[in-house]
Short mmCIF file of C-alpha atoms in Angstrom, two decimals:
data_model
loop_
_atom_site.label_atom_id
_atom_site.label_comp_id
_atom_site.label_asym_id
_atom_site.label_seq_id
_atom_site.Cartn_x
_atom_site.Cartn_y
_atom_site.Cartn_z
CA ASN P 1 -44.57 6.08 62.12
CA SER P 2 -43.57 5.82 65.98
CA LYS P 3 -40.01 5.57 65.32
CA ASP P 4 -40.17 9.01 63.36
CA ASP P 5 -41.97 10.74 65.90
CA PHE P 6 -39.36 9.76 68.51
CA LEU P 7 -36.61 11.01 66.30
CA ASN P 8 -38.38 14.46 66.25
CA TYR P 9 -38.34 14.73 70.15
CA ILE P 10 -35.03 13.42 71.26
CA PHE P 11 -32.93 16.23 72.90
CA ASN P 12 -30.20 16.55 75.38
CA ASP P 13 -30.28 19.93 77.60
CA PHE P 14 -26.39 19.67 77.86
CA GLN P 15 -25.77 19.86 74.29
CA ALA P 16 -25.31 23.53 73.73
CA ASP P 17 -22.77 23.94 76.91
CA VAL P 18 -21.00 20.86 75.85
CA PHE P 19 -20.45 21.95 72.26
CA LYS P 20 -19.01 25.34 73.44
CA HIS P 21 -16.35 23.70 75.74
CA PHE P 22 -15.76 20.51 73.66
CA PRO P 23 -16.12 21.40 69.98
CA THR P 24 -15.15 18.02 68.67
CA THR P 25 -18.64 16.74 69.90
CA LEU P 26 -20.35 19.35 67.61
CA THR P 27 -18.11 17.92 64.73
CA MET P 28 -19.26 14.36 65.55
CA LYS P 29 -22.85 15.59 65.45
CA GLN P 30 -22.29 17.14 61.86
CA ASP P 31 -20.17 14.14 60.78
CA LEU P 32 -23.08 11.86 61.62
CA LYS P 33 -25.66 14.01 59.88
CA ASN P 34 -23.52 14.63 56.80
CA ASN P 35 -23.40 10.71 56.57
CA GLY P 36 -27.15 9.91 56.62
CA ALA P 37 -28.15 10.26 60.02
CA SER P 38 -31.75 11.07 60.70
CA ALA P 39 -31.23 12.36 64.09
CA THR P 40 -28.35 12.69 66.60
CA LEU P 41 -28.02 13.08 70.37
CA LEU P 42 -25.29 13.70 72.80
CA CYS P 43 -25.24 10.74 75.01
CA GLY P 44 -25.65 11.57 78.75
CA SER P 45 -23.42 14.41 79.76
CA GLY P 46 -20.44 12.75 78.17
CA LEU P 47 -18.50 13.07 75.21
CA SER P 48 -20.24 10.57 72.83
CA MET P 49 -22.81 11.08 70.01
CA ALA P 50 -25.47 8.63 69.14
CA GLY P 51 -26.77 8.65 65.36
CA PHE P 52 -29.95 7.43 64.34
CA PHE P 53 -30.37 6.02 60.71
CA THR P 54 -33.36 4.66 58.72
CA SER P 55 -31.66 1.57 57.84
CA LYS P 56 -28.58 -0.79 58.60
CA ILE P 57 -27.20 -0.22 55.28
CA LYS P 58 -27.03 3.69 55.88
CA ALA P 59 -25.59 3.11 59.39
CA ASN P 60 -22.84 0.55 58.04
CA LYS P 61 -21.98 3.03 55.36
CA ALA P 62 -21.63 5.85 57.85
CA LYS P 63 -19.47 3.62 60.01
CA GLU P 64 -16.92 2.87 57.22
CA LEU P 65 -16.47 6.53 56.47
CA LEU P 66 -16.24 7.61 59.98
CA ILE P 67 -14.09 4.66 61.44
CA ASP P 68 -10.85 6.09 60.70
CA LYS P 69 -11.83 9.63 62.20
CA TYR P 70 -12.87 8.33 65.52
CA LYS P 71 -11.70 5.94 68.14
CA ASN P 72 -14.85 3.83 68.45
CA VAL P 73 -17.71 3.69 65.98
CA ILE P 74 -20.55 1.24 67.42
CA ILE P 75 -23.72 0.10 65.47
CA SER P 76 -26.55 -1.02 67.60
CA GLN P 77 -30.17 -1.91 66.48
CA LEU P 78 -33.44 -0.42 68.21
CA ASN P 79 -36.31 -2.81 67.66
#
């Protein structure tokens, strides 16, 4: 499946440095993975993290669990 292949290759070169200086981003990554994300990605060089889920149901469940912990939790769908 091409979506699964895509998830195996996403990476942001800034992640390691950002995690060192802003440990909250690593916590965000771990929270997404622990709540069902198949993959995660630091967005740009900023302090936001994207989680990739295999279903909208899994994404909504993660949102419900994380909404109280983080300022913004947004769901978007890739087609």
